[in-house]
PDB file of C-alpha atoms and ligand atoms in Angstrom:
ATOM      1  CA  UNK A   1      -4.290   6.047  27.587  1.00  0.00           C
ATOM      2  CA  UNK A   2      -4.615   7.639  24.147  1.00  0.00           C
ATOM      3  CA  UNK A   3      -5.353   4.196  22.759  1.00  0.00           C
ATOM      4  CA  UNK A   4      -7.620   1.374  23.908  1.00  0.00           C
ATOM      5  CA  UNK A   5      -6.924  -2.208  22.869  1.00  0.00           C
ATOM      6  CA  UNK A   6      -9.838  -4.634  23.058  1.00  0.00           C
ATOM      7  CA  UNK A   7      -9.883  -8.359  22.308  1.00  0.00           C
ATOM      8  CA  UNK A   8     -13.641  -8.846  21.895  1.00  0.00           C
ATOM      9  CA  UNK A   9     -14.883 -12.143  23.283  1.00  0.00           C
ATOM     10  CA  UNK A  10     -17.078 -12.987  20.288  1.00  0.00           C
ATOM     11  CA  UNK A  11     -14.311 -12.250  17.786  1.00  0.00           C
ATOM     12  CA  UNK A  12     -11.492 -14.522  18.984  1.00  0.00           C
ATOM     13  CA  UNK A  13      -9.085 -13.740  16.148  1.00  0.00           C
ATOM     14  CA  UNK A  14      -9.760 -10.003  15.819  1.00  0.00           C
ATOM     15  CA  UNK A  15      -8.186  -7.147  17.762  1.00  0.00           C
ATOM     16  CA  UNK A  16      -9.905  -3.792  18.047  1.00  0.00           C
ATOM     17  CA  UNK A  17      -7.776  -0.697  18.525  1.00  0.00           C
ATOM     18  CA  UNK A  18      -9.589   2.513  19.449  1.00  0.00           C
ATOM     19  CA  UNK A  19      -8.024   5.957  19.161  1.00  0.00           C
ATOM     20  CA  UNK A  20      -8.943   7.679  22.385  1.00  0.00           C
ATOM     21  CA  UNK A  21      -8.439  11.443  22.485  1.00  0.00           C
ATOM     22  CA  UNK A  22     -12.129  12.333  22.116  1.00  0.00           C
ATOM     23  CA  UNK A  23     -11.834  15.936  23.327  1.00  0.00           C
ATOM     24  CA  UNK A  24      -9.261  16.646  20.603  1.00  0.00           C
ATOM     25  CA  UNK A  25     -11.236  14.689  17.960  1.00  0.00           C
ATOM     26  CA  UNK A  26      -8.502  12.047  18.139  1.00  0.00           C
ATOM     27  CA  UNK A  27      -5.833  14.442  16.863  1.00  0.00           C
ATOM     28  CA  UNK A  28      -2.808  12.256  16.216  1.00  0.00           C
ATOM     29  CA  UNK A  29      -0.064  13.517  18.506  1.00  0.00           C
ATOM     30  CA  UNK A  30       3.344  11.862  18.705  1.00  0.00           C
ATOM     31  CA  UNK A  31       2.441   9.917  21.839  1.00  0.00           C
ATOM     32  CA  UNK A  32      -0.704   8.413  20.330  1.00  0.00           C
ATOM     33  CA  UNK A  33       1.133   7.447  17.136  1.00  0.00           C
ATOM     34  CA  UNK A  34       3.939   5.821  19.138  1.00  0.00           C
ATOM     35  CA  UNK A  35       1.341   3.851  21.125  1.00  0.00           C
ATOM     36  CA  UNK A  36      -0.358   2.805  17.896  1.00  0.00           C
ATOM     37  CA  UNK A  37       2.961   1.676  16.413  1.00  0.00           C
ATOM     38  CA  UNK A  38       3.809  -0.428  19.475  1.00  0.00           C
ATOM     39  CA  UNK A  39       0.316  -1.908  19.746  1.00  0.00           C
ATOM     40  CA  UNK A  40       0.277  -2.937  16.090  1.00  0.00           C
ATOM     41  CA  UNK A  41       3.752  -4.419  16.408  1.00  0.00           C
ATOM     42  CA  UNK A  42       2.591  -6.504  19.353  1.00  0.00           C
ATOM     43  CA  UNK A  43      -0.617  -7.611  17.560  1.00  0.00           C
ATOM     44  CA  UNK A  44       1.334  -8.454  14.413  1.00  0.00           C
ATOM     45  CA  UNK A  45       3.429 -10.895  16.446  1.00  0.00           C
ATOM     46  CA  UNK A  46       0.440 -12.446  18.242  1.00  0.00           C
ATOM     47  CA  UNK A  47      -0.532 -15.739  16.582  1.00  0.00           C
ATOM     48  CA  UNK A  48      -4.065 -15.528  17.932  1.00  0.00           C
ATOM     49  CA  UNK A  49      -4.722 -12.294  16.053  1.00  0.00           C
ATOM     50  CA  UNK A  50      -5.603 -12.627  12.374  1.00  0.00           C
ATOM     51  CA  UNK A  51      -7.118  -9.212  11.604  1.00  0.00           C
ATOM     52  CA  UNK A  52      -7.047  -5.783  13.228  1.00  0.00           C
ATOM     53  CA  UNK A  53      -9.733  -3.086  13.249  1.00  0.00           C
ATOM     54  CA  UNK A  54      -8.730   0.510  13.961  1.00  0.00           C
ATOM     55  CA  UNK A  55     -11.478   2.907  14.947  1.00  0.00           C
ATOM     56  CA  UNK A  56     -12.150   6.234  16.639  1.00  0.00           C
ATOM     57  CA  UNK A  57     -15.562   7.273  17.891  1.00  0.00           C
ATOM     58  CA  UNK A  58     -18.815   8.369  16.249  1.00  0.00           C
ATOM     59  CA  UNK A  59     -17.734  12.014  15.941  1.00  0.00           C
ATOM     60  CA  UNK A  60     -14.199  11.493  14.711  1.00  0.00           C
ATOM     61  CA  UNK A  61     -11.955   8.774  13.412  1.00  0.00           C
ATOM     62  CA  UNK A  62      -9.168  11.356  13.643  1.00  0.00           C
ATOM     63  CA  UNK A  63      -9.071  15.065  12.746  1.00  0.00           C
ATOM     64  CA  UNK A  64      -5.449  14.924  11.649  1.00  0.00           C
ATOM     65  CA  UNK A  65      -2.024  15.394  13.119  1.00  0.00           C
ATOM     66  CA  UNK A  66      -2.078  17.456  16.313  1.00  0.00           C
ATOM     67  CA  UNK A  67      -1.890  21.043  15.069  1.00  0.00           C
ATOM     68  CA  UNK A  68      -1.190  22.442  18.538  1.00  0.00           C
ATOM     69  CA  UNK A  69       1.774  20.096  18.929  1.00  0.00           C
ATOM     70  CA  UNK A  70       3.146  21.006  15.480  1.00  0.00           C
ATOM     71  CA  UNK A  71       2.465  24.748  15.426  1.00  0.00           C
ATOM     72  CA  UNK A  72       5.730  25.932  16.990  1.00  0.00           C
ATOM     73  CA  UNK A  73       8.040  23.457  15.277  1.00  0.00           C
ATOM     74  CA  UNK A  74      10.738  24.344  12.773  1.00  0.00           C
ATOM     75  CA  UNK A  75      11.562  22.305   9.678  1.00  0.00           C
ATOM     76  CA  UNK A  76      14.596  20.913  11.469  1.00  0.00           C
ATOM     77  CA  UNK A  77      12.494  19.992  14.528  1.00  0.00           C
ATOM     78  CA  UNK A  78      10.135  18.090  12.219  1.00  0.00           C
ATOM     79  CA  UNK A  79      13.049  16.474  10.396  1.00  0.00           C
ATOM     80  CA  UNK A  80      14.679  15.337  13.634  1.00  0.00           C
ATOM     81  CA  UNK A  81      11.432  14.089  15.198  1.00  0.00           C
ATOM     82  CA  UNK A  82      10.922  12.105  11.975  1.00  0.00           C
ATOM     83  CA  UNK A  83       7.338  11.186  12.842  1.00  0.00           C
ATOM     84  CA  UNK A  84       6.869   9.486   9.506  1.00  0.00           C
ATOM     85  CA  UNK A  85       9.236   6.679  10.532  1.00  0.00           C
ATOM     86  CA  UNK A  86       6.420   5.668  12.876  1.00  0.00           C
ATOM     87  CA  UNK A  87       3.960   5.771   9.974  1.00  0.00           C
ATOM     88  CA  UNK A  88       6.306   3.597   7.900  1.00  0.00           C
ATOM     89  CA  UNK A  89       6.311   0.984  10.647  1.00  0.00           C
ATOM     90  CA  UNK A  90       2.519   1.043  10.844  1.00  0.00           C
ATOM     91  CA  UNK A  91       2.364   0.577   7.073  1.00  0.00           C
ATOM     92  CA  UNK A  92       4.497  -2.534   7.402  1.00  0.00           C
ATOM     93  CA  UNK A  93       1.938  -4.335   9.595  1.00  0.00           C
ATOM     94  CA  UNK A  94       1.555  -7.736   7.934  1.00  0.00           C
ATOM     95  CA  UNK A  95      -1.901  -8.552   9.230  1.00  0.00           C
ATOM     96  CA  UNK A  96      -4.950  -7.039   7.544  1.00  0.00           C
ATOM     97  CA  UNK A  97      -5.888  -3.619   8.915  1.00  0.00           C
ATOM     98  CA  UNK A  98      -9.459  -2.379   8.611  1.00  0.00           C
ATOM     99  CA  UNK A  99     -10.336   1.225   9.406  1.00  0.00           C
ATOM    100  CA  UNK A 100     -13.831   1.661  10.888  1.00  0.00           C
ATOM    101  CA  UNK A 101     -14.480   5.341  10.219  1.00  0.00           C
ATOM    102  CA  UNK A 102     -17.220   7.600  11.506  1.00  0.00           C
ATOM    103  CA  UNK A 103     -17.193  11.393  11.497  1.00  0.00           C
ATOM    104  CA  UNK A 104     -14.007  13.260  10.629  1.00  0.00           C
ATOM    105  CA  UNK A 105     -11.145  11.493   8.874  1.00  0.00           C
ATOM    106  CA  UNK A 106      -9.069  14.533   8.002  1.00  0.00           C
ATOM    107  CA  UNK A 107      -5.400  15.145   7.250  1.00  0.00           C
ATOM    108  CA  UNK A 108      -3.416  12.473   9.100  1.00  0.00           C
ATOM    109  CA  UNK A 109      -6.777  10.858   9.980  1.00  0.00           C
ATOM    110  CA  UNK A 110      -7.577  10.340   6.307  1.00  0.00           C
ATOM    111  CA  UNK A 111      -3.998   9.194   5.762  1.00  0.00           C
ATOM    112  CA  UNK A 112      -4.238   6.698   8.616  1.00  0.00           C
ATOM    113  CA  UNK A 113      -7.491   5.284   7.200  1.00  0.00           C
ATOM    114  CA  UNK A 114      -5.807   4.985   3.788  1.00  0.00           C
ATOM    115  CA  UNK A 115      -2.779   3.287   5.355  1.00  0.00           C
ATOM    116  CA  UNK A 116      -5.191   0.545   6.400  1.00  0.00           C
ATOM    117  CA  UNK A 117      -6.059  -2.129   3.842  1.00  0.00           C
ATOM    118  CA  UNK A 118      -9.801  -1.504   3.808  1.00  0.00           C
ATOM    119  CA  UNK A 119     -12.183   1.164   5.043  1.00  0.00           C
ATOM    120  CA  UNK A 120     -15.702   0.685   6.388  1.00  0.00           C
ATOM    121  CA  UNK A 121     -17.417   4.043   6.851  1.00  0.00           C
ATOM    122  CA  UNK A 122     -20.533   5.287   8.561  1.00  0.00           C
ATOM    123  CA  UNK A 123     -22.889   7.536   6.587  1.00  0.00           C
ATOM    124  CA  UNK A 124     -21.569  10.462   8.634  1.00  0.00           C
ATOM    125  CA  UNK A 125     -17.905   9.918   7.704  1.00  0.00           C
ATOM    126  CA  UNK A 126     -16.100  12.712   5.881  1.00  0.00           C
ATOM    127  CA  UNK A 127     -12.664  12.361   4.365  1.00  0.00           C
ATOM    128  CA  UNK A 128     -10.353  15.226   3.560  1.00  0.00           C
ATOM    129  CA  UNK A 129      -6.824  16.573   3.290  1.00  0.00           C
ATOM    130  CA  UNK A 130      -7.302  20.106   4.689  1.00  0.00           C
ATOM    131  CA  UNK A 131      -3.593  20.757   5.286  1.00  0.00           C
ATOM    132  CA  UNK A 132      -3.550  23.383   2.521  1.00  0.00           C
ATOM    133  CA  UNK A 133      -5.740  25.590   4.743  1.00  0.00           C
ATOM    134  CA  UNK A 134      -2.975  25.515   7.367  1.00  0.00           C
ATOM    135  CA  UNK A 135      -0.352  26.629   4.868  1.00  0.00           C
ATOM    136  CA  UNK A 136       1.155  23.152   4.610  1.00  0.00           C
ATOM    137  CA  UNK A 137       0.429  20.021   2.596  1.00  0.00           C
ATOM    138  CA  UNK A 138      -0.204  16.349   3.410  1.00  0.00           C
ATOM    139  CA  UNK A 139       2.896  14.560   4.678  1.00  0.00           C
ATOM    140  CA  UNK A 140       1.785  11.060   5.675  1.00  0.00           C
ATOM    141  CA  UNK A 141       0.954   9.738   2.230  1.00  0.00           C
ATOM    142  CA  UNK A 142      -2.115  11.837   1.357  1.00  0.00           C
ATOM    143  CA  UNK A 143      -0.925  13.036  -2.043  1.00  0.00           C
ATOM    144  CA  UNK A 144       0.104   9.507  -3.021  1.00  0.00           C
ATOM    145  CA  UNK A 145      -2.571   7.225  -1.579  1.00  0.00           C
ATOM    146  CA  UNK A 146      -5.533   9.498  -2.297  1.00  0.00           C
ATOM    147  CA  UNK A 147      -4.398   9.921  -5.902  1.00  0.00           C
ATOM    148  CA  UNK A 148      -4.020   6.171  -6.349  1.00  0.00           C
ATOM    149  CA  UNK A 149      -7.423   5.579  -4.722  1.00  0.00           C
ATOM    150  CA  UNK A 150      -9.637   8.185  -6.396  1.00  0.00           C
ATOM    151  CA  UNK A 151      -7.620   9.449  -9.370  1.00  0.00           C
ATOM    152  CA  UNK A 152      -5.719  12.632 -10.093  1.00  0.00           C
ATOM    153  CA  UNK A 153      -8.551  15.110 -10.743  1.00  0.00           C
ATOM    154  CA  UNK A 154     -10.488  14.489  -7.520  1.00  0.00           C
ATOM    155  CA  UNK A 155      -7.343  14.067  -5.403  1.00  0.00           C
ATOM    156  CA  UNK A 156      -5.895  17.301  -6.767  1.00  0.00           C
ATOM    157  CA  UNK A 157      -9.117  19.158  -5.965  1.00  0.00           C
ATOM    158  CA  UNK A 158      -9.208  17.796  -2.420  1.00  0.00           C
ATOM    159  CA  UNK A 159      -5.529  18.456  -1.720  1.00  0.00           C
ATOM    160  CA  UNK A 160      -5.507  21.953  -3.257  1.00  0.00           C
ATOM    161  CA  UNK A 161      -8.787  23.169  -1.739  1.00  0.00           C
ATOM    162  CA  UNK A 162      -9.093  21.089   1.428  1.00  0.00           C
ATOM    163  CA  UNK A 163     -12.607  20.131   0.315  1.00  0.00           C
ATOM    164  CA  UNK A 164     -14.228  17.274   2.236  1.00  0.00           C
ATOM    165  CA  UNK A 165     -15.377  14.059   0.576  1.00  0.00           C
ATOM    166  CA  UNK A 166     -18.558  12.639   2.150  1.00  0.00           C
ATOM    167  CA  UNK A 167     -18.787   8.889   2.772  1.00  0.00           C
ATOM    168  CA  UNK A 168     -21.110   7.982  -0.103  1.00  0.00           C
ATOM    169  CA  UNK A 169     -18.973   9.859  -2.607  1.00  0.00           C
ATOM    170  CA  UNK A 170     -15.859   8.232  -1.137  1.00  0.00           C
ATOM    171  CA  UNK A 171     -17.492   4.855  -1.720  1.00  0.00           C
ATOM    172  CA  UNK A 172     -18.368   5.809  -5.304  1.00  0.00           C
ATOM    173  CA  UNK A 173     -14.732   6.735  -6.014  1.00  0.00           C
ATOM    174  CA  UNK A 174     -13.424   3.507  -4.503  1.00  0.00           C
ATOM    175  CA  UNK A 175     -11.777   5.000  -1.416  1.00  0.00           C
ATOM    176  CA  UNK A 176     -14.146   3.145   0.887  1.00  0.00           C
ATOM    177  CA  UNK A 177     -15.275  -0.491   0.814  1.00  0.00           C
ATOM    178  CA  UNK A 178     -18.731   0.056   2.226  1.00  0.00           C
ATOM    179  CA  UNK A 179     -20.889   2.737   3.821  1.00  0.00           C
ATOM    180  CA  UNK A 180     -23.404   1.715   6.485  1.00  0.00           C
ATOM    181  CA  UNK A 181     -25.644   3.531   8.989  1.00  0.00           C
ATOM    182  CA  UNK A 182     -23.750   5.059  11.879  1.00  0.00           C
ATOM    183  CA  UNK A 183     -24.878   2.474  14.441  1.00  0.00           C
ATOM    184  CA  UNK A 184     -23.505  -0.333  12.268  1.00  0.00           C
ATOM    185  CA  UNK A 185     -20.076   0.789  11.068  1.00  0.00           C
ATOM    186  CA  UNK A 186     -18.099  -0.934  13.801  1.00  0.00           C
ATOM    187  CA  UNK A 187     -20.157  -4.148  13.598  1.00  0.00           C
ATOM    188  CA  UNK A 188     -19.642  -4.196   9.840  1.00  0.00           C
ATOM    189  CA  UNK A 189     -15.874  -3.715  10.222  1.00  0.00           C
ATOM    190  CA  UNK A 190     -15.744  -6.515  12.814  1.00  0.00           C
ATOM    191  CA  UNK A 191     -17.817  -8.743  10.517  1.00  0.00           C
ATOM    192  CA  UNK A 192     -15.375  -8.156   7.676  1.00  0.00           C
ATOM    193  CA  UNK A 193     -12.446  -8.828  10.024  1.00  0.00           C
ATOM    194  CA  UNK A 194     -14.078 -12.105  11.150  1.00  0.00           C
ATOM    195  CA  UNK A 195     -14.568 -13.138   7.546  1.00  0.00           C
ATOM    196  CA  UNK A 196     -10.876 -12.599   6.792  1.00  0.00           C
ATOM    197  CA  UNK A 197      -9.840 -14.200  10.093  1.00  0.00           C
ATOM    198  CA  UNK A 198     -11.579 -17.417   9.002  1.00  0.00           C
ATOM    199  CA  UNK A 199      -9.192 -17.723   6.023  1.00  0.00           C
ATOM    200  CA  UNK A 200      -5.679 -19.136   6.092  1.00  0.00           C
ATOM    201  CA  UNK A 201      -3.465 -16.539   7.831  1.00  0.00           C
ATOM    202  CA  UNK A 202      -0.568 -17.670   5.636  1.00  0.00           C
ATOM    203  CA  UNK A 203      -2.541 -17.145   2.422  1.00  0.00           C
ATOM    204  CA  UNK A 204      -3.932 -13.844   3.734  1.00  0.00           C
ATOM    205  CA  UNK A 205      -0.426 -12.559   4.438  1.00  0.00           C
ATOM    206  CA  UNK A 206       0.901 -13.625   1.041  1.00  0.00           C
ATOM    207  CA  UNK A 207      -2.132 -12.135  -0.703  1.00  0.00           C
ATOM    208  CA  UNK A 208      -1.908  -8.813   1.173  1.00  0.00           C
ATOM    209  CA  UNK A 209       1.759  -8.526   0.243  1.00  0.00           C
ATOM    210  CA  UNK A 210       0.917  -9.212  -3.383  1.00  0.00           C
ATOM    211  CA  UNK A 211      -1.928  -6.689  -3.643  1.00  0.00           C
ATOM    212  CA  UNK A 212       0.286  -4.031  -2.048  1.00  0.00           C
ATOM    213  CA  UNK A 213       3.029  -4.841  -4.533  1.00  0.00           C
ATOM    214  CA  UNK A 214       0.673  -3.640  -7.295  1.00  0.00           C
ATOM    215  CA  UNK A 215       1.204  -0.087  -6.014  1.00  0.00           C
ATOM    216  CA  UNK A 216       4.962  -0.364  -5.830  1.00  0.00           C
ATOM    217  CA  UNK A 217       6.050  -1.913  -9.081  1.00  0.00           C
ATOM    218  CA  UNK A 218       5.337  -2.446 -12.789  1.00  0.00           C
ATOM    219  CA  UNK A 219       3.054  -5.230 -14.050  1.00  0.00           C
ATOM    220  CA  UNK A 220       5.800  -7.695 -15.015  1.00  0.00           C
ATOM    221  CA  UNK A 221       7.483  -7.438 -11.622  1.00  0.00           C
ATOM    222  CA  UNK A 222       4.125  -7.551  -9.837  1.00  0.00           C
ATOM    223  CA  UNK A 223       3.049 -10.706 -11.686  1.00  0.00           C
ATOM    224  CA  UNK A 224       6.403 -12.308 -10.895  1.00  0.00           C
ATOM    225  CA  UNK A 225       5.965 -11.464  -7.213  1.00  0.00           C
ATOM    226  CA  UNK A 226       2.403 -12.815  -7.221  1.00  0.00           C
ATOM    227  CA  UNK A 227       3.536 -16.092  -8.822  1.00  0.00           C
ATOM    228  CA  UNK A 228       6.232 -16.653  -6.191  1.00  0.00           C
ATOM    229  CA  UNK A 229       3.720 -16.072  -3.394  1.00  0.00           C
ATOM    230  CA  UNK A 230       1.210 -18.351  -5.133  1.00  0.00           C
ATOM    231  CA  UNK A 231       3.780 -21.180  -5.271  1.00  0.00           C
ATOM    232  CA  UNK A 232       4.723 -20.501  -1.639  1.00  0.00           C
ATOM    233  CA  UNK A 233       1.079 -20.900  -0.578  1.00  0.00           C
ATOM    234  CA  UNK A 234       1.371 -24.557  -1.701  1.00  0.00           C
ATOM    235  CA  UNK A 235       3.969 -25.098   1.016  1.00  0.00           C
ATOM    236  CA  UNK A 236       1.361 -24.527   3.725  1.00  0.00           C
ATOM    237  CA  UNK A 237      -0.730 -27.129   5.545  1.00  0.00           C
ATOM    238  CA  UNK A 238      -3.592 -24.679   5.052  1.00  0.00           C
ATOM    239  CA  UNK A 239      -3.453 -25.248   1.281  1.00  0.00           C
ATOM    240  CA  UNK A 240      -3.892 -28.995   1.829  1.00  0.00           C
ATOM    241  CA  UNK A 241      -6.685 -28.379   4.327  1.00  0.00           C
ATOM    242  CA  UNK A 242      -8.461 -25.851   2.088  1.00  0.00           C
ATOM    243  CA  UNK A 243      -8.469 -28.099  -0.963  1.00  0.00           C
ATOM    244  CA  UNK A 244      -9.284 -31.273   1.003  1.00  0.00           C
ATOM    245  CA  UNK A 245     -12.193 -29.500   2.706  1.00  0.00           C
ATOM    246  CA  UNK A 246     -13.524 -28.452  -0.706  1.00  0.00           C
ATOM    247  CA  UNK A 247     -13.333 -32.020  -1.997  1.00  0.00           C
ATOM    248  CA  UNK A 248     -14.964 -33.420   1.162  1.00  0.00           C
ATOM    249  CA  UNK A 249     -17.677 -30.723   1.009  1.00  0.00           C
ATOM    250  CA  UNK A 250     -16.957 -29.429   4.545  1.00  0.00           C
ATOM    251  CA  UNK A 251     -15.805 -26.070   5.890  1.00  0.00           C
ATOM    252  CA  UNK A 252     -11.994 -25.725   6.124  1.00  0.00           C
ATOM    253  CA  UNK A 253     -10.254 -25.308   9.444  1.00  0.00           C
ATOM    254  CA  UNK A 254      -7.157 -23.197   8.867  1.00  0.00           C
ATOM    255  CA  UNK A 255      -4.294 -23.309  11.389  1.00  0.00           C
ATOM    256  CA  UNK A 256      -1.920 -20.746   9.932  1.00  0.00           C
ATOM    257  CA  UNK A 257       0.738 -23.329   9.133  1.00  0.00           C
TER     258      UNK A 257
HETATM  259  N1  LIG B 301      -5.111  19.105  16.134  1.00  0.00           N
HETATM  260  C1  LIG B 301      -5.286  19.573  17.399  1.00  0.00           C
HETATM  261  N2  LIG B 301      -6.490  19.805  17.934  1.00  0.00           N
HETATM  262  C2  LIG B 301      -7.566  19.572  17.163  1.00  0.00           C
HETATM  263  C3  LIG B 301      -7.459  19.105  15.834  1.00  0.00           C
HETATM  264  C4  LIG B 301      -6.153  18.861  15.339  1.00  0.00           C
HETATM  265  N3  LIG B 301      -5.951  18.363  14.109  1.00  0.00           N
HETATM  266  N4  LIG B 301      -8.697  18.990  15.318  1.00  0.00           N
HETATM  267  C5  LIG B 301      -9.552  19.381  16.286  1.00  0.00           C
HETATM  268  N5  LIG B 301      -8.872  19.729  17.400  1.00  0.00           N
HETATM  269  C6  LIG B 301      -9.420  20.209  18.676  1.00  0.00           C
HETATM  270  C7  LIG B 301      -9.910  21.637  18.550  1.00  0.00           C
HETATM  271  O1  LIG B 301      -8.847  22.547  18.686  1.00  0.00           O
HETATM  272  C8  LIG B 301     -10.912  21.697  19.681  1.00  0.00           C
HETATM  273  O2  LIG B 301     -10.191  21.852  20.877  1.00  0.00           O
HETATM  274  P1  LIG B 301     -10.686  22.949  21.997  1.00  0.00           P
HETATM  275  O3  LIG B 301     -12.014  22.425  22.433  1.00  0.00           O
HETATM  276  O4  LIG B 301      -9.642  22.854  23.045  1.00  0.00           O
HETATM  277  O5  LIG B 301     -10.775  24.241  21.282  1.00  0.00           O
HETATM  278  C9  LIG B 301     -11.519  20.302  19.689  1.00  0.00           C
HETATM  279  O6  LIG B 301     -10.593  19.461  18.995  1.00  0.00           O
HETATM  280  C10 LIG B 301     -12.854  20.232  18.951  1.00  0.00           C
HETATM  281  O7  LIG B 301     -12.677  20.779  17.659  1.00  0.00           O
HETATM  282  P2  LIG B 301     -13.597  21.954  17.073  1.00  0.00           P
HETATM  283  O8  LIG B 301     -14.134  22.823  18.167  1.00  0.00           O
HETATM  284  O9  LIG B 301     -12.823  22.642  15.990  1.00  0.00           O
HETATM  285  O10 LIG B 301     -14.794  21.100  16.459  1.00  0.00           O
HETATM  286  P3  LIG B 301     -15.710  21.474  15.211  1.00  0.00           P
HETATM  287  O11 LIG B 301     -16.797  20.442  15.171  1.00  0.00           O
HETATM  288  O12 LIG B 301     -16.107  22.895  15.231  1.00  0.00           O
HETATM  289  O13 LIG B 301     -14.752  21.275  13.913  1.00  0.00           O
HETATM  290  C11 LIG B 301     -13.145  20.097  12.550  1.00  0.00           C
HETATM  291  C12 LIG B 301     -14.277  19.992  13.611  1.00  0.00           C
HETATM  292  C13 LIG B 301     -13.728  20.588  11.223  1.00  0.00           C
HETATM  293  C14 LIG B 301     -12.567  18.711  12.369  1.00  0.00           C
HETATM  294  C15 LIG B 301     -12.062  21.108  13.043  1.00  0.00           C
HETATM  295  O14 LIG B 301     -11.701  20.755  14.371  1.00  0.00           O
HETATM  296  C16 LIG B 301     -10.827  21.109  12.196  1.00  0.00           C
HETATM  297  O15 LIG B 301     -10.813  21.696  11.137  1.00  0.00           O
HETATM  298  N6  LIG B 301      -9.734  20.447  12.675  1.00  0.00           N
HETATM  299  C17 LIG B 301      -8.447  20.447  12.025  1.00  0.00           C
HETATM  300  C18 LIG B 301      -8.443  19.518  10.804  1.00  0.00           C
HETATM  301  C19 LIG B 301      -7.088  19.612  10.095  1.00  0.00           C
HETATM  302  O16 LIG B 301      -6.700  20.651   9.628  1.00  0.00           O
HETATM  303  N7  LIG B 301      -6.357  18.457  10.021  1.00  0.00           N
HETATM  304  C20 LIG B 301      -5.076  18.402   9.387  1.00  0.00           C
HETATM  305  C21 LIG B 301      -3.980  18.477  10.422  1.00  0.00           C
HETATM  306  S1  LIG B 301      -2.352  18.578   9.698  1.00  0.00           S
HETATM  307  C22 LIG B 301      -1.952  16.992   9.270  1.00  0.00           C
HETATM  308  O17 LIG B 301      -2.711  16.068   9.502  1.00  0.00           O
HETATM  309  C23 LIG B 301      -0.621  16.814   8.607  1.00  0.00           C
HETATM  310  C24 LIG B 301      -0.312  15.469   8.113  1.00  0.00           C
HETATM  311  O18 LIG B 301      -0.503  15.156   6.952  1.00  0.00           O
HETATM  312  C25 LIG B 301       0.284  14.434   8.985  1.00  0.00           C
END
């Protein structure tokens, strides 16, 4: 399998998805992306799962789309294959996605990490959009998400030169949530996933939708959307539980209802 799905015993509400083409540095071929799409769809529908961590291995999160698979394709082949429909479906995952990145996160690998909601990186992680060196340009959101994350000047430099961005710099520019030593990056991502999984899944879903809306609309529309989701959160049993637990000075127990 190009993908390994683990439901770790000590993290009952977290699913771990590992990209598994180590010899190819987890190059994202069509088969792997289709498996990822289907796995995320299944996890999104699983009530037990409240957060999802996507990782690679120490050497590579993913070194991009599979160049060998793409090399002989024509524009019309690419158009008909329409691989980005798969990416669109991954983007629509409603549960929180955390990328646990070590080593190379290049091209589609960087774009996949940015498609996730948060990124935990090891000190050895490097991010980049090197497509320009192949005579192409990013196609899975790189020019848009990188620019929104780190600003025009740095994004332009990375996209036009293919220059890598090391983990600590990526953290400084706000691309990455946290950088930790290489032996801790997966633990840290799982810890963050556990923390989110302890919250109300209803509130988490409404909040994720609202934060994402900030990138898709103007402020007035975004505030309107946020307000509707805020009111909707009061329809949940979790809202009653959360506020009652606060008043009774005890930890809340959220059911996702
Ligand atoms: N596609 C296919 N195979 C890849 C690959 C990729 N993106 N990246 C690495 N590999 C393969 C290599 O061909 C090599 O295979 P062989 O052993 O069979 O030769 C193996 O993985 C190991 O790679 P290297 O020997 O090159 O390892 P390295 O440590 O010397 O270099 C690297 C690592 C800098 C990441 C280098 O492999 C590299 O530059 N990879 C390509 C990165 C890239 O250009 N990504 C963008 C792809 S296009 C894209 O992603 C478009 C999009 O927006 C969707």
